[in-house]
XYZ file of C-alpha atoms in Angstrom:
612
model
C 8.518 -19.140 20.289
C 6.140 -20.462 17.981
C 5.102 -20.155 14.147
C 2.039 -20.599 11.972
C 0.472 -19.428 9.077
C -3.133 -17.549 8.303
C -3.866 -16.451 4.770
C -7.020 -15.647 6.087
C -5.710 -13.204 8.653
C -3.283 -12.061 5.897
C -0.772 -13.419 8.781
C 2.484 -15.524 7.116
C 5.227 -17.236 8.957
C 4.495 -15.364 12.347
C 7.356 -15.760 14.484
C 6.108 -14.631 18.379
C 9.094 -13.447 20.880
C 6.264 -12.499 23.374
C 5.975 -13.644 26.878
C 3.750 -16.527 28.224
C 2.783 -19.745 25.989
C 2.091 -19.779 22.530
C -1.564 -19.409 21.068
C -2.818 -20.968 17.790
C -5.662 -20.176 16.119
C -8.530 -22.384 16.643
C -10.248 -24.736 14.164
C -13.959 -23.603 12.408
C -17.237 -24.174 14.308
C -18.786 -26.436 12.544
C -20.732 -28.664 15.313
C -24.252 -28.491 16.458
C -24.087 -26.701 19.994
C -26.254 -26.233 23.247
C -28.013 -23.558 23.724
C -30.509 -22.733 26.106
C -34.316 -22.592 24.636
C -34.640 -18.890 24.572
C -32.232 -16.518 24.667
C -32.579 -12.696 25.526
C -31.519 -10.389 22.546
C -29.933 -6.705 23.247
C -32.784 -3.900 23.119
C -32.265 -1.023 21.038
C -31.497 0.678 23.898
C -29.296 -1.363 24.865
C -26.881 -1.486 21.790
C -26.196 1.920 21.613
C -23.496 3.988 23.896
C -24.878 5.184 26.988
C -28.488 3.344 27.048
C -30.668 6.080 26.620
C -33.572 6.563 24.876
C -31.662 9.660 23.175
C -29.262 7.087 22.203
C -31.913 4.850 20.506
C -32.900 7.619 18.708
C -29.621 7.587 17.475
C -29.174 4.496 16.310
C -32.434 4.294 14.625
C -30.782 7.340 12.773
C -28.137 5.226 11.499
C -30.268 2.644 10.829
C -28.375 -0.210 12.558
C -31.253 -2.467 14.592
C -31.077 -5.375 16.015
C -33.577 -8.507 16.182
C -36.186 -9.733 18.624
C -35.955 -12.645 20.882
C -35.362 -15.668 19.086
C -33.938 -19.158 20.258
C -30.853 -20.769 18.371
C -31.574 -23.866 16.712
C -28.806 -26.816 15.153
C -29.382 -26.046 11.673
C -29.706 -21.971 11.666
C -27.639 -20.140 8.844
C -27.343 -16.781 8.192
C -28.271 -14.301 5.067
C -27.942 -11.476 3.538
C -31.101 -9.665 2.130
C -30.508 -6.660 0.287
C -33.397 -4.405 -0.504
C -33.338 -1.023 -1.987
C -31.638 1.785 0.936
C -34.661 3.066 2.818
C -37.754 1.682 5.068
C -37.049 -2.253 4.956
C -40.073 -3.010 7.177
C -42.137 -4.682 4.647
C -38.794 -6.793 3.469
C -38.230 -7.624 7.388
C -42.194 -8.957 7.556
C -41.690 -10.990 4.506
C -38.213 -12.552 6.329
C -40.713 -13.528 9.410
C -43.208 -15.234 7.265
C -41.028 -17.203 5.279
C -39.264 -19.018 7.921
C -36.767 -16.371 9.303
C -35.612 -14.289 12.043
C -34.210 -10.478 11.541
C -30.808 -10.557 13.441
C -29.556 -7.380 12.444
C -30.482 -4.729 9.414
C -28.464 -1.673 7.881
C -31.412 0.417 6.188
C -29.427 2.891 5.073
C -27.095 0.603 2.773
C -30.552 -1.686 2.856
C -28.828 -4.563 4.177
C -30.699 -7.254 6.294
C -28.786 -9.931 8.320
C -31.388 -12.620 8.217
C -31.230 -16.107 10.078
C -33.323 -19.140 8.838
C -32.981 -22.930 9.605
C -35.178 -23.440 6.315
C -33.373 -25.114 3.626
C -36.081 -23.131 0.979
C -35.722 -19.767 2.709
C -33.310 -17.812 0.474
C -35.251 -19.281 -2.769
C -38.074 -18.051 -1.217
C -37.154 -14.637 -0.262
C -35.825 -13.987 -3.718
C -39.112 -13.861 -4.984
C -40.462 -11.363 -2.513
C -41.267 -8.081 -3.650
C -38.645 -5.407 -3.164
C -35.984 -8.008 -2.697
C -32.582 -7.513 -4.878
C -30.761 -9.845 -4.116
C -30.409 -13.173 -1.203
C -27.150 -14.954 -0.046
C -26.149 -17.315 2.611
C -23.170 -16.485 4.589
C -21.877 -19.220 5.594
C -21.379 -23.031 4.661
C -21.795 -23.908 8.493
C -24.199 -22.972 10.858
C -24.540 -19.704 13.479
C -22.645 -20.485 16.136
C -24.971 -20.404 19.595
C -22.815 -17.540 20.883
C -24.487 -15.336 18.601
C -27.544 -14.979 20.798
C -26.071 -14.428 23.894
C -22.255 -13.349 23.066
C -19.803 -14.354 26.010
C -17.064 -11.067 26.649
C -13.657 -11.622 25.581
C -11.280 -12.287 28.521
C -9.191 -9.396 30.019
C -6.199 -10.828 30.356
C -3.752 -10.043 32.905
C -0.944 -7.893 31.966
C 2.553 -8.126 32.211
C 5.041 -5.882 33.434
C 6.392 -3.180 30.998
C 9.470 -2.856 29.338
C 12.119 -0.873 30.090
C 13.328 -0.007 26.977
C 11.590 1.484 23.232
C 13.854 0.344 20.298
C 13.534 2.348 17.337
C 13.180 -0.389 14.725
C 13.777 -1.095 11.105
C 10.251 -0.993 9.948
C 9.977 2.279 11.022
C 13.252 4.094 9.965
C 12.205 2.373 6.416
C 9.256 4.441 6.241
C 10.737 6.971 7.899
C 8.340 7.369 10.705
C 11.159 8.405 12.759
C 11.420 11.433 10.796
C 7.947 12.285 10.531
C 7.650 12.334 14.658
C 9.887 15.110 14.905
C 7.224 17.148 12.900
C 3.901 15.767 14.724
C 3.334 12.221 15.694
C -0.389 12.531 14.819
C -3.938 14.301 15.958
C -5.824 12.732 19.162
C -8.824 14.306 16.940
C -8.279 11.196 14.010
C -9.908 8.071 14.980
C -8.410 4.747 13.348
C -10.513 1.749 13.259
C -9.101 -1.408 13.923
C -11.702 -3.933 12.334
C -9.745 -7.449 13.570
C -9.607 -9.795 15.924
C -10.265 -7.449 18.607
C -7.629 -5.045 20.786
C -6.316 -5.649 23.935
C -7.306 -1.845 25.506
C -5.607 -2.295 28.597
C -2.115 -3.475 27.472
C 0.299 -0.348 28.311
C 1.579 0.263 25.008
C -2.231 1.047 23.395
C -4.237 2.369 27.212
C -2.996 6.030 26.196
C -4.476 6.286 22.874
C -7.680 3.686 22.764
C -10.801 4.985 22.679
C -13.413 2.970 24.198
C -16.180 5.429 23.301
C -16.212 4.312 19.628
C -15.079 0.501 20.115
C -17.530 -1.950 19.843
C -18.187 -5.906 18.840
C -19.605 -6.705 15.145
C -19.180 -10.293 15.765
C -22.518 -11.892 14.028
C -23.014 -8.898 12.368
C -24.912 -6.901 15.067
C -22.886 -4.180 17.218
C -22.424 -4.769 20.903
C -20.750 -2.246 22.714
C -20.654 -3.790 26.506
C -17.590 -2.815 28.258
C -14.668 -5.075 26.610
C -17.087 -6.700 23.850
C -14.343 -4.998 21.684
C -10.853 -7.098 23.468
C -9.092 -9.352 21.450
C -10.253 -13.288 20.889
C -6.768 -13.981 19.198
C -3.598 -12.008 18.868
C -4.017 -10.401 15.823
C -5.650 -7.459 16.250
C -3.983 -5.913 19.165
C -0.850 -6.513 16.966
C -2.301 -4.698 14.322
C -3.242 -2.006 16.555
C 0.417 -1.628 18.241
C 1.693 -0.898 14.932
C -0.770 1.500 13.992
C -0.463 3.600 17.261
C 1.812 2.115 19.915
C 2.172 5.483 22.231
C 5.722 6.758 22.245
C 6.087 6.191 25.573
C 9.566 4.711 26.672
C 7.986 1.293 26.880
C 8.294 -1.514 24.088
C 6.849 -0.568 20.668
C 5.995 2.563 19.132
C 3.538 2.837 16.258
C 3.476 4.712 13.218
C 1.416 7.146 14.636
C 1.526 7.635 18.454
C -0.609 10.779 18.471
C -3.960 9.381 17.162
C -6.697 7.461 18.672
C -7.963 3.406 18.316
C -10.862 2.349 17.698
C -11.493 -1.672 18.191
C -14.139 -3.208 15.803
C -14.167 -6.543 16.737
C -15.918 -8.969 13.631
C -13.919 -11.865 14.459
C -15.750 -14.581 16.108
C -14.324 -16.031 19.135
C -12.982 -19.642 18.636
C -13.415 -19.765 14.699
C -11.686 -16.326 14.413
C -13.417 -15.841 11.148
C -14.716 -12.844 9.429
C -17.914 -13.364 8.008
C -19.880 -10.886 5.470
C -22.325 -9.665 8.085
C -19.605 -8.729 10.714
C -17.708 -6.941 7.866
C -20.812 -4.738 7.096
C -21.611 -4.093 10.554
C -17.854 -2.774 10.954
C -17.958 -0.835 8.172
C -21.211 0.834 9.043
C -20.233 1.293 12.371
C -17.060 2.854 11.088
C -18.738 5.078 8.893
C -21.043 6.223 11.895
C -18.409 6.892 14.218
C -16.100 8.968 12.622
C -12.961 6.874 11.840
C -11.344 8.889 9.520
C -9.330 5.282 9.001
C -9.894 2.012 9.206
C -7.118 -1.425 8.947
C -8.504 -4.622 7.145
C -6.019 -7.367 7.799
C -8.246 -10.320 6.862
C -10.234 -11.081 4.047
C -14.579 -11.982 4.238
C -14.943 -15.121 5.079
C -15.633 -18.119 3.989
C -15.019 -17.815 0.348
C -11.393 -16.613 -0.431
C -12.801 -15.017 -3.502
C -16.043 -13.861 -3.749
C -17.412 -14.421 -7.799
C -20.669 -12.721 -9.159
C -21.904 -15.404 -11.131
C -22.820 -17.270 -7.808
C -26.004 -15.856 -6.284
C -24.573 -16.161 -2.535
C -21.579 -14.747 -3.665
C -23.132 -11.569 -5.730
C -25.054 -10.877 -2.242
C -21.757 -10.581 -0.863
C -20.254 -8.750 -2.888
C -22.887 -6.164 -3.370
C -23.796 -6.201 0.637
C -19.571 -5.728 2.055
C -19.633 -3.609 -1.407
C -22.202 -1.015 -0.161
C -20.679 -0.461 3.566
C -17.564 0.388 1.604
C -19.062 3.086 -0.308
C -21.349 3.878 2.724
C -18.271 4.132 4.922
C -16.084 6.254 2.463
C -19.216 8.517 1.795
C -18.709 9.322 5.868
C -15.411 10.600 5.133
C -13.319 6.980 6.242
C -10.984 5.705 4.631
C -10.328 1.714 4.079
C -6.922 0.052 4.228
C -6.546 -3.412 3.513
C -3.527 -5.985 3.237
C -3.562 -7.746 0.012
C -2.654 -11.676 1.096
C -0.161 -13.936 1.975
C -0.528 -16.565 -0.645
C 2.269 -15.085 -3.666
C -0.752 -14.951 -5.535
C -1.303 -12.679 -8.910
C -4.786 -10.963 -8.112
C -4.478 -9.421 -11.681
C -4.803 -13.164 -13.294
C -7.594 -15.371 -10.785
C -7.501 -18.933 -12.111
C -7.812 -21.148 -9.425
C -9.375 -21.155 -5.148
C -8.128 -24.023 -3.359
C -8.965 -22.634 -0.049
C -12.528 -21.733 -0.219
C -15.071 -22.064 1.703
C -12.930 -21.848 5.029
C -16.172 -22.756 7.459
C -16.238 -26.521 6.068
C -14.888 -28.654 3.528
C -13.014 -26.622 1.144
C -12.900 -27.483 -2.665
C -10.873 -26.656 -6.004
C -12.750 -24.090 -8.236
C -12.004 -22.290 -11.364
C -12.112 -18.690 -10.782
C -11.619 -15.216 -13.257
C -10.542 -11.520 -12.879
C -14.427 -10.435 -11.445
C -14.264 -12.637 -8.476
C -12.582 -10.845 -6.401
C -11.413 -11.276 -2.515
C -12.518 -8.370 -0.160
C -12.668 -6.018 1.240
C -9.456 -5.482 -0.267
C -9.865 -5.273 -4.089
C -13.691 -3.260 -3.855
C -13.213 0.119 -5.424
C -11.976 2.795 -2.999
C -9.653 0.268 -1.073
C -6.255 0.876 -0.270
C -4.587 -2.732 -1.111
C -1.428 -3.300 0.428
C 1.734 -5.337 -0.465
C 4.390 -6.154 1.982
C 7.990 -5.507 1.500
C 10.779 -7.680 2.735
C 12.691 -6.811 5.870
C 15.350 -5.267 3.112
C 12.612 -2.409 2.433
C 12.696 -3.054 -0.943
C 11.928 -6.395 -2.046
C 8.629 -8.195 -2.134
C 7.912 -10.502 0.745
C 8.399 -13.942 -0.331
C 4.510 -14.520 0.828
C 2.874 -11.590 -0.113
C -0.354 -11.691 -2.942
C 0.710 -8.971 -5.789
C -1.331 -7.746 -9.114
C -0.599 -4.929 -11.881
C -3.511 -2.409 -11.002
C -4.598 -4.060 -7.854
C -1.536 -3.429 -5.604
C -1.576 0.460 -4.725
C 1.195 0.958 -2.528
C 3.561 -1.219 -0.092
C 5.072 -1.364 3.479
C 7.286 -4.101 5.494
C 5.580 -6.813 6.649
C 8.137 -9.208 7.512
C 9.233 -9.920 11.139
C 7.238 -6.573 12.413
C 7.617 -6.049 16.111
C 4.294 -5.143 18.095
C 2.195 -5.270 20.943
C -0.115 -8.570 21.619
C -2.478 -9.074 24.640
C -1.152 -9.127 28.237
C 1.422 -6.291 28.155
C 3.531 -8.616 25.728
C 4.919 -8.111 22.732
C 5.510 -10.088 19.042
C 7.454 -10.282 15.719
C 4.871 -11.170 13.505
C 5.038 -11.540 9.736
C 2.138 -10.990 6.655
C 0.503 -8.050 4.612
C -1.605 -8.057 8.079
C 1.128 -6.399 9.380
C 2.543 -4.113 6.633
C -1.330 -2.832 6.256
C -1.634 -1.016 9.639
C 2.080 0.446 8.457
C -0.267 2.138 5.739
C -3.057 2.801 8.180
C -0.630 4.297 10.261
C 0.443 6.533 7.432
C -2.875 7.237 6.024
C -3.412 8.907 10.194
C -0.447 11.091 9.844
C -1.585 11.979 6.387
C -5.126 13.324 7.980
C -3.546 14.868 10.824
C -1.120 17.004 9.132
C -4.648 17.675 6.375
C -8.046 17.931 8.459
C -9.995 18.645 5.271
C -8.868 15.824 3.352
C -11.037 12.935 1.827
C -10.207 9.769 1.457
C -9.952 9.933 -2.392
C -7.174 12.714 -1.143
C -5.471 10.942 1.099
C -5.244 7.586 -1.003
C -3.929 9.658 -3.961
C -1.270 11.231 -1.478
C -0.338 7.838 -0.126
C 0.265 6.543 -3.507
C 1.611 9.723 -4.856
C 4.879 10.593 -1.647
C 5.409 6.337 -1.841
C 8.909 6.119 -2.929
C 9.200 4.142 -6.101
C 10.718 0.754 -6.055
C 11.833 -1.209 -8.777
C 11.061 -4.476 -9.721
C 13.438 -7.257 -9.116
C 14.630 -9.713 -11.849
C 11.438 -11.747 -11.601
C 9.100 -12.535 -14.530
C 5.828 -11.979 -12.560
C 6.458 -8.226 -11.652
C 5.285 -5.982 -14.463
C 5.333 -2.358 -14.987
C 7.459 0.418 -14.392
C 9.556 1.408 -11.234
C 7.062 3.638 -10.927
C 4.090 1.085 -10.517
C 4.260 -2.117 -10.517
C 2.638 -5.325 -10.009
C 4.531 -6.098 -6.491
C 4.817 -2.456 -4.894
C 2.491 -0.529 -6.821
C 3.298 2.815 -6.278
C 5.925 1.916 -4.214
C 6.635 2.112 -0.527
C 5.008 4.674 1.680
C 6.627 7.661 3.355
C 5.524 8.674 6.682
C 7.662 12.243 6.188
C 6.384 12.911 3.252
C 2.938 12.591 4.694
C 3.442 15.435 7.916
C 5.177 17.510 5.331
C 8.361 17.293 6.671
C 9.957 16.728 3.280
C 8.556 19.236 0.305
C 9.414 18.482 -3.316
C 12.565 20.369 -4.976
C 11.772 24.089 -6.612
C 10.543 23.431 -9.739
C 10.028 19.543 -9.123
C 6.154 19.523 -8.491
C 3.269 21.759 -9.765
C -0.224 21.961 -8.878
C -3.637 23.527 -10.361
C -6.495 22.888 -7.321
C -8.887 25.635 -9.699
C -12.167 23.502 -10.376
C -12.864 23.272 -14.237
C -16.892 22.112 -14.880
C -17.234 18.759 -17.455
C -20.253 19.205 -19.168
C -22.087 16.886 -20.843
C -20.429 15.753 -24.380
C -18.352 18.820 -23.847
C -14.318 19.089 -23.597
C -12.478 21.042 -20.976
C -8.815 21.685 -20.273
C -7.024 22.666 -17.034
C -3.368 24.081 -17.601
C -0.104 24.093 -15.358
C 2.441 25.984 -16.647
C 6.049 24.343 -15.711
C 9.197 26.023 -15.032
C 12.328 26.011 -13.732
C 12.869 22.480 -14.903
C 16.108 21.815 -16.433
C 15.967 19.529 -20.200
C 13.347 17.301 -20.770
C 10.153 15.564 -19.125
C 11.170 12.283 -17.143
C 10.104 8.876 -18.193
C 8.146 8.318 -15.346
C 6.405 11.566 -15.121
C 3.718 11.524 -12.913
C 0.408 12.761 -13.675
C -2.021 13.020 -10.620
C -5.410 13.396 -11.644
C -8.535 14.086 -8.925
C -12.008 14.515 -10.780
C -14.981 14.209 -9.435
C -17.526 13.119 -12.553
C -20.699 10.218 -11.653
C -19.944 8.299 -14.296
C -16.421 7.805 -15.796
C -17.016 5.318 -18.327
C -18.404 8.792 -20.508
C -14.712 10.442 -19.654
C -11.728 10.475 -22.195
C -8.431 12.417 -20.513
C -5.333 13.271 -21.463
C -2.099 14.932 -20.897
C -1.502 17.408 -23.374
C 2.440 18.261 -23.708
C 3.203 21.905 -24.513
C 4.131 21.092 -28.297
C 0.817 19.571 -28.440
C 1.637 16.024 -27.948
C -1.288 13.847 -26.647
C -1.114 11.156 -23.674
C -4.444 9.528 -23.051
C -4.168 8.101 -19.524
C -7.820 7.231 -19.009
C -10.327 6.160 -22.141
C -13.964 5.375 -21.282
C -13.505 2.464 -18.680
C -14.721 1.778 -14.854
C -18.167 1.338 -16.400
C -20.242 2.284 -13.297
C -17.806 3.659 -11.103
C -17.808 7.172 -10.037
C -14.600 9.753 -9.909
C -10.694 9.334 -10.711
C -8.467 9.889 -8.259
C -5.523 8.331 -9.305
C -1.733 8.884 -10.088
C -0.732 7.757 -13.748
C 2.753 7.653 -14.953
C 3.813 8.823 -18.938
C 6.680 8.672 -20.333
C 7.472 12.294 -21.547
C 10.826 11.717 -21.863
C 10.860 13.531 -25.490
C 9.216 16.634 -24.077
C 10.707 19.483 -22.978
C 9.576 20.175 -19.757
C 9.268 23.971 -19.241
C 5.971 25.452 -21.063
C 2.238 24.767 -20.526
C 1.170 21.602 -19.799
C -3.100 20.627 -19.938
C -5.196 18.262 -18.560
C -7.952 17.633 -21.572
C -11.200 15.678 -20.436
C -13.544 14.901 -22.733
C -17.269 13.998 -22.105
C -18.647 11.392 -24.650
C -22.077 11.068 -23.624
C -25.643 12.621 -21.524
C -27.204 12.955 -18.338
C -23.368 12.147 -15.772
C -21.538 15.341 -15.427
C -18.826 16.616 -12.726
C -15.510 18.519 -12.588
C -11.511 18.746 -12.694
C -11.162 18.929 -8.840
C -6.946 19.206 -8.955
C -4.581 17.711 -10.782
C -0.851 17.829 -10.413
C 2.541 17.050 -12.105
C 5.922 15.449 -10.562
C 9.025 15.414 -12.333
């Protein structure tokens, strides 16, 4: 057994009960490395599964392409060059003309990954026409391995265990009961964006999807067979929690009937997840039809990226665009909240960044984001303790940041070489939620990422705050657990709300400029008054929610405002609000009233519901 702590990997107090020697994380690579004078780059064709001309055309359509040949040199740094989405050929030419090379580019989101050893490259490129932002993604050199990546080892496999015990983490979220309904659909693909996955593991091989697996280390797809394999142990453990096969061996994942793909975004040696790697992984996820991705890491080297720093602003923009692109393609991102026991809603300092060179202590504010966890549209997951109803001691928290929680202490799952281990961290909590999201997608094939995200919260088991002043909010939604611990049984429709307790309207109501509209729901069969924790599930599609005021109107006309012209620059309200309606008689006509207060942006009430 061994232990170590890695907040970056969302792993804490690791206890490994695996066969074989311990594996510890190595320190970041910072020194110059020897490299060949010239290193061939993969062609556009070879970077696509199949290596055919048709595959190259498909890659072009996805707007993900590779660089021309270039030799590595000491002092080479990586940059994001942000442009308008579309044809970036002029800006790419400018990169070359100003002392850089184009390592990869993603025209669909307007992101170029450039390398340069010039200290003036970023400042020069910021003055080029068509360039919106430029930012360094590291404070260390790009490793020489980026130009000729070595394939990860393919470990020999241990003999399979003869038992498959039921674990407490699975019973806490009722996964064992969900399996009696469904183990998930093989048409649902889950992307494991992590350190890689051991696809030969006996508990993962039955569900592994090699065709959509890739390495995105260094920021460019590497589709060689095995490039996706684990350079640590973390990604294989996460993969097992999502979808280890129900085969009588070792462990069972939350959704043992779905397919998993490995998108390795960690670099070997350092196991760091830089912005260009994350961008590549998210774009790949969208283009390859992943219904859900798991993201148990933060984007290195900054634990928090601040918009008032030119480098970090470009990272925020680039990774944010990639997440929005993936979501637009139908992919829901689930992410770990982190292991520093830190209040993400009240940020003050960061003492661990940059983690690829020498960390410094800096003052930060809530404008500084832990990404991808705090990006719009991402499900942010806190960790429960072993009893299922407490916060794990290491778990980050935050009012209106944490969305749901899941087991994260002493979670037993797969590690490379056919082995198993018990690990702790929000890294372990997040894949439980990704697995439940995959079950939701299996049971509801037409659900959008927003639908699944809303259902995760709506179906979660409420958890009350402990006697801890840092926990703020209500039992229905608080800073430690968000909307509660996820429920796999409800995800597969194995448990329905009691008659009269749940009411829903699916009728579309158009929201025009400067107009007020209402959508009614008639409630009947509920005894007495509404609860103090009445849940109001809202699904409003609108291109600028800063225009909107949203009210719940009780049968007697009392108005409860749930959203009042916040979220400037944000699309759509897909959220469950909690209203203290205990003074209202439950039965009668309740209305969702939406008031649009400006021109140009319009939308509709897509659906809404009440849970008593």
